[in-house]
Amino acid sequence: MTVTADTTRLQAVSIVSALRANNGSLSSLLVPYRKQNLPEQQALLQAICFGVCRHYEQLLYLSTQFLKKPLRKKDEDISCLMLIGIYQLLYMNMPDYAVVNECVESCRKLKKNWAKNLLNAVLRSVQREGQELLDSAQSEPSIHYSHPQWLIRQLAADWPEDYLQILEANNIQGPMTLRVNQLLTSRQDYLQVLASKSISAHPGVICDSAVILEQACDVNALHGFSAGLVSVQDEASQVAAQILQVRNSDRVLDACAAPGGKSCAILEYAPEAQLLALDNSQSRLDKVRENLQRIGLRAELLCADLLHQAGQWRRQELFFDRILLDVPCSATGVIRRHPDIKLLRQPDDIEKLKVLQQAMLLECWPLLKPGGKLLYTSCSLLQAENNQQIQAFLHNTPDAAELDINLAWGHKLNHGRQLFPSPGAHDGFYYALLQKC
Ligand SMILES: C[S@@+](CC[C@H](N)C(=O)[O-])C[C@H]1O[C@@H](n2cnc3c(N)ncnc32)[C@H](O)[C@@H]1O
């Protein structure tokens, strides 16, 4: 066993254990290891952690099938090591004997020699009967599709004809998509540059700035990345700028702006627009600044709570021609990129998010000039966060009218337009365009 593989597995134990305790997200928990790990070690750590999250319900099911009794809370590290071992046996291209031996050896590193035999027995049972057990559990969607039951129930209620396809798409990693900065180059020219460097790519279908790479790569290796020629952004997010149709003369509020993907897309669309990017997280707002600087765009940044700041602006009579309200949400449309959502999100989060989203909408509305447009977006697939929010808002807001988003893609709902995640293409996303009468 290499020291690196052993260290990486123990790092993965810490990360999976933190996720199970709801102590951070996969992306935040991976960051501290970036400095100390070699690139290939970090890639392995990422592959293990993402894989465990993606297949979590299946791994949990198998571990409970082969354990005579649940492990104690203080042996959380062994539970996580077991899930990691099962994931490696089923999904990673590694010899079975190496996975079993290395996981058993990791017990010693965790100073839990007593668990060696137990882990050996469970992993060998998975090796012999794991696949068969999973095959026989196919009729149980939470195991077959590896999603929590509450989420499957909600998706089935919202999308009875589509939810199985959604669950399947959620388990297929999303492609790496670029937004071509059309101020600096054209999509056609950038595709040619990629082809000349033997990087296979094709145009996106819903947004004319999108380029989808056949294989993910290091952004810094992309031609013109540091000069702002391209940015990484799913096309479902890119298209928000086109729907909002910002003009160069507009004063624009990006009300939940960080890390700034949509702010930058808006300014690439209308570079003279006066954009104010607000977010309540300073560390995330720093990313907005970095992105703007790399691309060479200008905006005013403000770290504040929208729910407090909006009242202040009203008193100062500061109004906007366009508002983008990209609300904090369940992120159920981007599970394929953030599989930890399967572990982290809980049913009562949806109720809390609904309250916050409606409050944000109500606070933003008075900031819009008459005739101005507000685009409400979320990366959620749940109707409670999307069209039901807009329905409730329109019901209570006489000076709000909905504008048709007249595009050929997605599902037109009673209010707004919904995209489902599509393998090899865009994420799941929701848009509703409102105008002040
Ligand atoms: C969906 S993300 C925005 C993504 C961003 N629009 C982009 O395209 O890069 C939602 C953002 O809302 C911010 N947020 C959450 N609650 C907020 C509040 N009360 N006031 C301002 N921002 C808030 C979060 O920090 C988060 O960055």
XYZ file of C-alpha atoms and ligand atoms in Angstrom:
464
model
C 0.000 0.000 0.000
C 1.307 3.476 -0.814
C 1.474 6.014 1.997
C -0.490 8.405 -0.238
C -3.446 6.055 -0.787
C -3.600 5.331 2.937
C -3.466 9.022 3.880
C -6.085 9.855 1.274
C -8.482 7.228 2.623
C -8.137 8.634 6.139
C -8.745 12.150 4.819
C -11.871 10.807 3.106
C -12.991 9.287 6.431
C -12.820 12.759 8.045
C -14.719 14.393 5.191
C -17.501 11.770 4.992
C -17.853 11.859 8.749
C -18.192 15.694 8.724
C -20.809 15.480 5.975
C -22.827 12.918 7.954
C -22.760 15.336 10.898
C -23.860 18.191 8.576
C -20.617 20.013 9.394
C -19.868 21.597 6.021
C -20.273 20.901 2.337
C -18.125 18.729 0.112
C -16.558 21.743 -1.619
C -15.744 23.543 1.646
C -14.391 20.389 3.324
C -12.107 19.540 0.391
C -10.447 22.985 0.294
C -7.992 22.620 3.234
C -6.525 19.439 1.708
C -5.710 21.191 -1.588
C -2.581 22.780 -0.135
C -1.199 19.665 1.523
C -2.010 17.063 -1.184
C -0.283 16.430 -4.488
C -2.673 17.011 -7.423
C -3.214 13.298 -8.075
C -3.823 12.657 -4.355
C -6.390 15.472 -4.257
C -8.057 14.041 -7.379
C -8.311 10.636 -5.674
C -9.700 12.201 -2.478
C -12.282 14.086 -4.525
C -13.240 10.978 -6.516
C -13.778 8.958 -3.314
C -15.785 11.658 -1.520
C -17.966 12.544 -4.510
C -18.534 8.843 -5.243
C -19.517 8.009 -1.659
C -22.056 10.865 -1.680
C -23.414 9.946 -5.111
C -24.018 6.305 -4.095
C -24.596 6.943 -0.397
C -27.966 5.193 0.038
C -26.681 2.057 -1.706
C -23.505 1.949 0.377
C -25.467 2.473 3.578
C -27.917 -0.270 2.604
C -25.120 -2.786 1.962
C -23.261 -1.924 5.154
C -26.400 -2.460 7.255
C -27.160 -5.744 5.480
C -23.821 -7.205 6.528
C -23.536 -5.789 10.042
C -25.115 -7.840 12.816
C -25.699 -4.687 14.858
C -25.154 -0.989 14.151
C -21.763 0.449 15.085
C -21.600 2.790 18.085
C -21.570 6.556 17.597
C -17.965 6.736 18.806
C -17.011 4.402 15.958
C -18.225 6.798 13.285
C -14.753 6.638 11.690
C -15.131 2.871 11.153
C -18.648 3.337 9.708
C -17.234 5.870 7.206
C -14.251 3.680 6.387
C -16.703 0.858 5.665
C -18.754 3.020 3.270
C -15.551 4.111 1.520
C -14.358 0.494 1.209
C -17.719 -0.608 -0.234
C -17.644 2.302 -2.695
C -14.132 1.392 -3.809
C -15.105 -2.276 -4.261
C -18.185 -1.491 -6.324
C -17.211 1.605 -8.287
C -13.455 2.184 -8.427
C -11.120 0.478 -10.781
C -8.998 -1.180 -8.063
C -8.264 -4.861 -7.364
C -10.616 -6.150 -4.650
C -7.805 -7.625 -2.546
C -6.073 -4.224 -2.444
C -9.251 -2.443 -1.290
C -9.900 -5.000 1.460
C -6.284 -5.120 2.682
C -5.848 -1.354 2.648
C -9.127 -0.665 4.461
C -8.313 -3.255 7.107
C -4.888 -1.654 7.514
C -6.536 1.767 7.936
C -8.230 0.422 11.113
C -4.778 0.201 12.648
C -4.045 3.814 11.691
C -7.309 4.804 13.357
C -6.099 2.890 16.442
C -9.041 0.511 16.205
C -7.431 -2.864 15.680
C -10.584 -4.523 17.037
C -12.416 -3.429 13.817
C -10.009 -5.218 11.439
C -11.883 -8.533 11.393
C -15.244 -6.812 11.191
C -14.235 -4.673 8.209
C -12.598 -7.650 6.530
C -15.803 -9.702 6.931
C -18.145 -6.956 5.683
C -16.015 -6.078 2.676
C -15.583 -9.742 1.700
C -19.371 -10.238 1.933
C -19.893 -7.190 -0.302
C -17.351 -8.627 -2.737
C -19.293 -11.933 -2.871
C -22.919 -10.797 -2.638
C -23.031 -6.998 -2.887
C -24.072 -6.686 -6.513
C -26.687 -9.444 -6.170
C -28.211 -7.688 -3.148
C -28.369 -4.395 -5.022
C -29.985 -6.125 -8.008
C -32.672 -7.595 -5.775
C -33.355 -4.165 -4.225
C -34.060 -2.593 -7.630
C -37.731 -2.094 -6.876
C -36.798 0.190 -3.938
C -36.122 3.582 -5.639
C -34.156 5.071 -2.740
C -31.618 2.250 -3.058
C -31.740 1.832 -6.816
C -31.334 5.568 -7.488
C -29.433 6.327 -4.263
C -31.564 9.295 -3.180
C -33.194 9.980 0.213
C -36.796 8.796 0.361
C -38.271 12.217 1.229
C -36.720 13.749 -1.886
C -37.941 10.963 -4.166
C -41.459 11.395 -2.727
C -41.346 15.158 -3.373
C -39.968 14.838 -6.901
C -42.568 12.145 -7.708
C -45.358 14.414 -6.418
C -44.078 17.407 -8.429
C -43.079 15.563 -11.615
C -44.934 12.231 -11.785
C -43.941 11.663 -15.418
C -40.345 12.838 -15.197
C -39.022 12.021 -11.756
C -37.333 8.713 -12.627
C -35.411 10.393 -15.432
C -34.474 13.207 -13.041
C -33.159 10.703 -10.477
C -31.105 8.981 -13.159
C -29.708 12.279 -14.477
C -28.770 13.345 -10.925
C -26.349 10.395 -10.760
C -24.480 11.275 -13.957
C -21.700 13.803 -13.480
C -22.400 17.097 -15.285
C -20.098 18.198 -18.124
C -17.632 21.056 -17.857
C -19.268 23.991 -19.647
C -17.649 27.281 -20.600
C -19.168 30.694 -21.110
C -17.417 32.432 -23.986
C -16.932 36.150 -23.338
C -18.501 37.534 -26.486
C -16.985 40.955 -25.799
C -13.588 39.423 -26.565
C -14.207 36.559 -28.983
C -16.963 34.547 -30.667
C -18.105 31.059 -29.725
C -17.179 29.851 -33.231
C -13.633 31.222 -32.941
C -13.168 29.747 -29.472
C -14.389 26.331 -30.665
C -11.750 26.522 -33.390
C -9.036 27.344 -30.860
C -10.091 24.332 -28.791
C -10.063 22.092 -31.869
C -6.558 23.306 -32.777
C -5.438 22.177 -29.317
C -7.192 18.784 -29.740
C -9.753 19.600 -27.030
C -13.101 18.110 -28.109
C -16.050 20.424 -27.502
C -19.434 21.371 -28.944
C -21.779 24.354 -28.701
C -24.431 24.371 -25.977
C -28.035 24.244 -27.140
C -29.919 26.697 -24.918
C -27.442 29.561 -24.734
C -25.350 31.072 -27.543
C -22.319 31.709 -25.317
C -22.046 28.099 -24.084
C -19.377 25.576 -25.065
C -19.511 22.065 -23.619
C -16.228 20.196 -23.235
C -16.226 16.440 -23.884
C -13.825 16.038 -20.956
C -13.229 18.233 -17.944
C -9.792 19.843 -17.732
C -7.799 22.246 -15.564
C -9.186 25.759 -16.218
C -5.702 27.240 -16.176
C -4.821 25.075 -19.169
C -7.637 26.688 -21.203
C -6.600 29.237 -23.813
C -7.318 32.779 -22.587
C -8.817 31.772 -19.219
C -6.646 34.162 -17.186
C -7.451 36.961 -19.665
C -11.193 36.419 -19.253
C -11.929 34.906 -22.670
C -13.885 32.098 -21.019
C -15.345 31.242 -17.619
C -16.716 27.986 -16.245
C -20.506 28.128 -15.938
C -23.326 25.734 -16.720
C -25.479 26.934 -19.596
C -28.619 26.944 -17.466
C -26.953 29.715 -15.421
C -25.527 31.538 -18.436
C -28.922 31.921 -20.042
C -30.229 34.028 -17.117
C -28.348 37.074 -18.510
C -30.055 36.679 -21.888
C -33.513 36.305 -20.349
C -33.089 39.465 -18.254
C -32.034 41.450 -21.367
C -30.079 44.113 -19.534
C -29.387 47.306 -21.508
C -26.171 49.321 -21.234
C -28.109 52.221 -19.722
C -29.605 50.077 -16.913
C -28.976 50.183 -13.197
C -28.979 46.514 -12.191
C -29.163 44.761 -8.837
C -27.789 41.210 -8.570
C -29.438 40.588 -5.208
C -27.729 37.266 -4.308
C -24.616 37.597 -6.378
C -21.828 35.374 -5.096
C -19.698 33.782 -6.493
C -20.623 36.063 -9.354
C -21.211 33.799 -12.347
C -24.406 35.584 -13.336
C -23.074 39.086 -12.525
C -20.222 38.476 -14.968
C -22.547 37.001 -17.600
C -24.786 40.096 -17.299
C -21.830 42.452 -17.742
C -20.512 40.488 -20.713
C -23.996 40.994 -22.185
C -24.221 44.726 -21.287
C -20.736 45.948 -20.213
C -21.812 49.558 -19.572
C -24.638 48.618 -17.200
C -24.276 49.900 -13.616
C -24.336 46.655 -11.662
C -24.549 46.361 -7.899
C -23.642 42.863 -6.690
C -24.928 42.135 -3.180
C -24.353 39.052 -1.046
C -24.332 38.421 2.688
C -21.163 36.324 2.575
C -17.888 38.265 2.440
C -15.807 35.217 1.527
C -18.152 34.419 -1.357
C -18.183 38.086 -2.392
C -14.369 37.943 -2.630
C -14.893 35.359 -5.395
C -17.113 37.861 -7.250
C -14.279 40.383 -7.092
C -11.754 37.804 -8.367
C -14.039 36.858 -11.254
C -14.715 40.473 -12.242
C -10.998 41.289 -12.101
C -10.003 38.289 -14.229
C -12.539 39.218 -16.904
C -11.887 42.984 -16.647
C -15.445 43.999 -15.730
C -16.696 46.654 -13.314
C -19.376 46.406 -10.619
C -20.077 47.745 -7.151
C -19.888 45.030 -4.487
C -21.759 45.130 -1.203
C -21.724 42.646 1.652
C -25.094 42.949 3.387
C -28.246 41.041 4.248
C -30.727 41.709 1.461
C -33.584 41.634 3.948
C -32.094 44.617 5.827
C -30.435 46.455 2.956
C -33.563 46.641 0.789
C -35.377 48.834 3.349
C -32.435 51.219 3.502
C -32.380 51.587 -0.288
C -36.127 52.223 -0.306
C -35.644 55.046 2.187
C -32.808 56.435 0.029
C -35.061 56.064 -3.043
C -32.493 53.966 -4.870
C -34.303 52.054 -7.616
C -33.254 49.596 -10.328
C -34.237 48.904 -13.955
C -33.391 45.219 -13.674
C -33.106 42.884 -10.670
C -31.744 39.367 -10.717
C -32.925 37.406 -7.691
C -31.035 34.104 -7.791
C -32.345 32.807 -4.490
C -30.644 30.462 -2.001
C -32.438 27.155 -2.589
C -32.405 23.390 -2.097
C -30.046 23.070 -5.110
C -31.916 19.925 -6.137
C -31.275 20.785 -9.806
C -27.498 20.516 -9.369
C -27.221 17.278 -7.371
C -25.103 15.801 -10.169
C -22.461 18.486 -9.431
C -22.987 18.537 -5.643
C -23.980 14.988 -4.634
C -23.482 15.894 -0.942
C -26.917 17.558 -1.183
C -28.317 14.042 -0.865
C -26.850 13.839 2.639
C -27.081 17.455 3.729
C -30.555 18.575 2.693
C -33.409 17.752 5.083
C -37.177 18.040 4.470
C -37.604 20.947 6.902
C -34.943 22.947 5.020
C -37.473 23.397 2.221
C -39.966 25.119 4.524
C -37.251 27.520 5.781
C -36.038 28.239 2.246
C -39.588 28.953 1.078
C -40.008 31.604 3.791
C -36.644 33.216 2.954
C -37.263 33.198 -0.810
C -40.714 34.810 -0.476
C -39.308 37.445 1.904
C -36.496 38.241 -0.567
C -38.970 38.601 -3.403
C -41.174 40.922 -1.344
C -38.183 43.046 -0.247
C -36.781 43.358 -3.780
C -40.027 44.261 -5.523
C -40.320 47.872 -4.230
C -36.749 48.499 -5.470
C -37.821 47.987 -9.071
C -38.659 51.044 -11.228
C -42.058 51.057 -12.960
C -41.628 49.102 -16.200
C -38.539 47.420 -14.714
C -37.995 43.644 -14.846
C -37.106 41.156 -12.135
C -35.849 37.672 -12.968
C -36.417 35.111 -10.192
C -34.200 32.052 -10.600
C -33.288 28.980 -8.588
C -31.350 25.780 -9.163
C -34.187 23.868 -7.491
C -36.503 21.310 -9.046
C -39.147 21.679 -6.347
C -42.352 23.497 -7.219
C -42.595 24.868 -3.662
C -39.474 26.964 -4.325
C -40.355 27.862 -7.896
C -43.725 28.288 -9.592
C -45.633 28.105 -6.291
C -43.527 30.985 -4.973
C -44.309 33.065 -8.048
C -48.000 32.163 -7.847
C -48.193 33.322 -4.209
C -46.248 36.495 -5.003
C -48.414 37.428 -8.014
C -51.542 36.778 -5.972
C -50.430 39.327 -3.340
C -48.761 41.911 -5.595
C -51.180 43.850 -7.819
C -48.454 45.819 -9.643
C -46.614 42.656 -10.755
C -47.205 40.976 -14.113
C -45.533 37.876 -15.450
C -43.741 38.063 -18.813
C -43.573 35.030 -21.063
C -40.094 33.507 -21.423
C -40.527 32.737 -25.053
C -37.813 30.153 -25.608
C -37.813 26.719 -27.209
C -36.337 24.761 -24.317
C -37.496 23.552 -20.890
C -41.001 23.054 -19.523
C -43.422 25.937 -19.521
C -45.287 25.887 -16.179
C -48.338 27.824 -14.985
C -45.695 30.339 -13.852
C -42.141 30.388 -15.222
C -40.033 27.823 -16.998
C -38.333 24.726 -15.567
C -35.287 22.881 -16.863
C -34.541 19.337 -15.688
C -30.901 18.214 -15.484
C -29.887 16.712 -18.797
C -26.969 14.259 -19.138
C -24.140 15.809 -21.148
C -25.973 19.162 -21.217
C -27.483 21.697 -18.780
C -28.304 21.552 -15.038
C -31.800 21.704 -13.556
C -32.947 25.345 -13.221
C -36.021 27.557 -12.867
C -36.773 31.058 -14.248
C -39.695 33.452 -13.859
C -39.627 36.931 -15.412
C -41.766 39.615 -13.765
C -42.457 43.223 -14.743
C -43.659 46.118 -12.620
C -46.801 47.654 -14.092
C -27.730 30.614 -5.498
S -26.457 31.483 -4.734
C -26.147 32.763 -5.891
C -25.305 32.353 -7.071
C -24.908 33.544 -7.936
N -26.069 34.279 -8.399
C -24.077 33.153 -9.140
O -24.608 33.031 -10.241
O -22.864 32.977 -8.982
C -27.313 32.321 -3.476
C -26.480 33.362 -2.744
O -27.357 34.038 -1.827
C -26.577 34.483 -0.742
N -27.519 34.829 0.363
C -28.197 33.993 1.183
N -28.958 34.695 2.047
C -28.758 36.009 1.760
C -29.258 37.216 2.311
N -30.120 37.214 3.339
N -28.839 38.381 1.785
C -27.958 38.404 0.748
N -27.453 37.280 0.190
C -27.848 36.108 0.693
C -25.650 33.325 -0.468
O -24.491 33.752 0.208
C -25.345 32.827 -1.894
O -24.129 33.343 -2.338
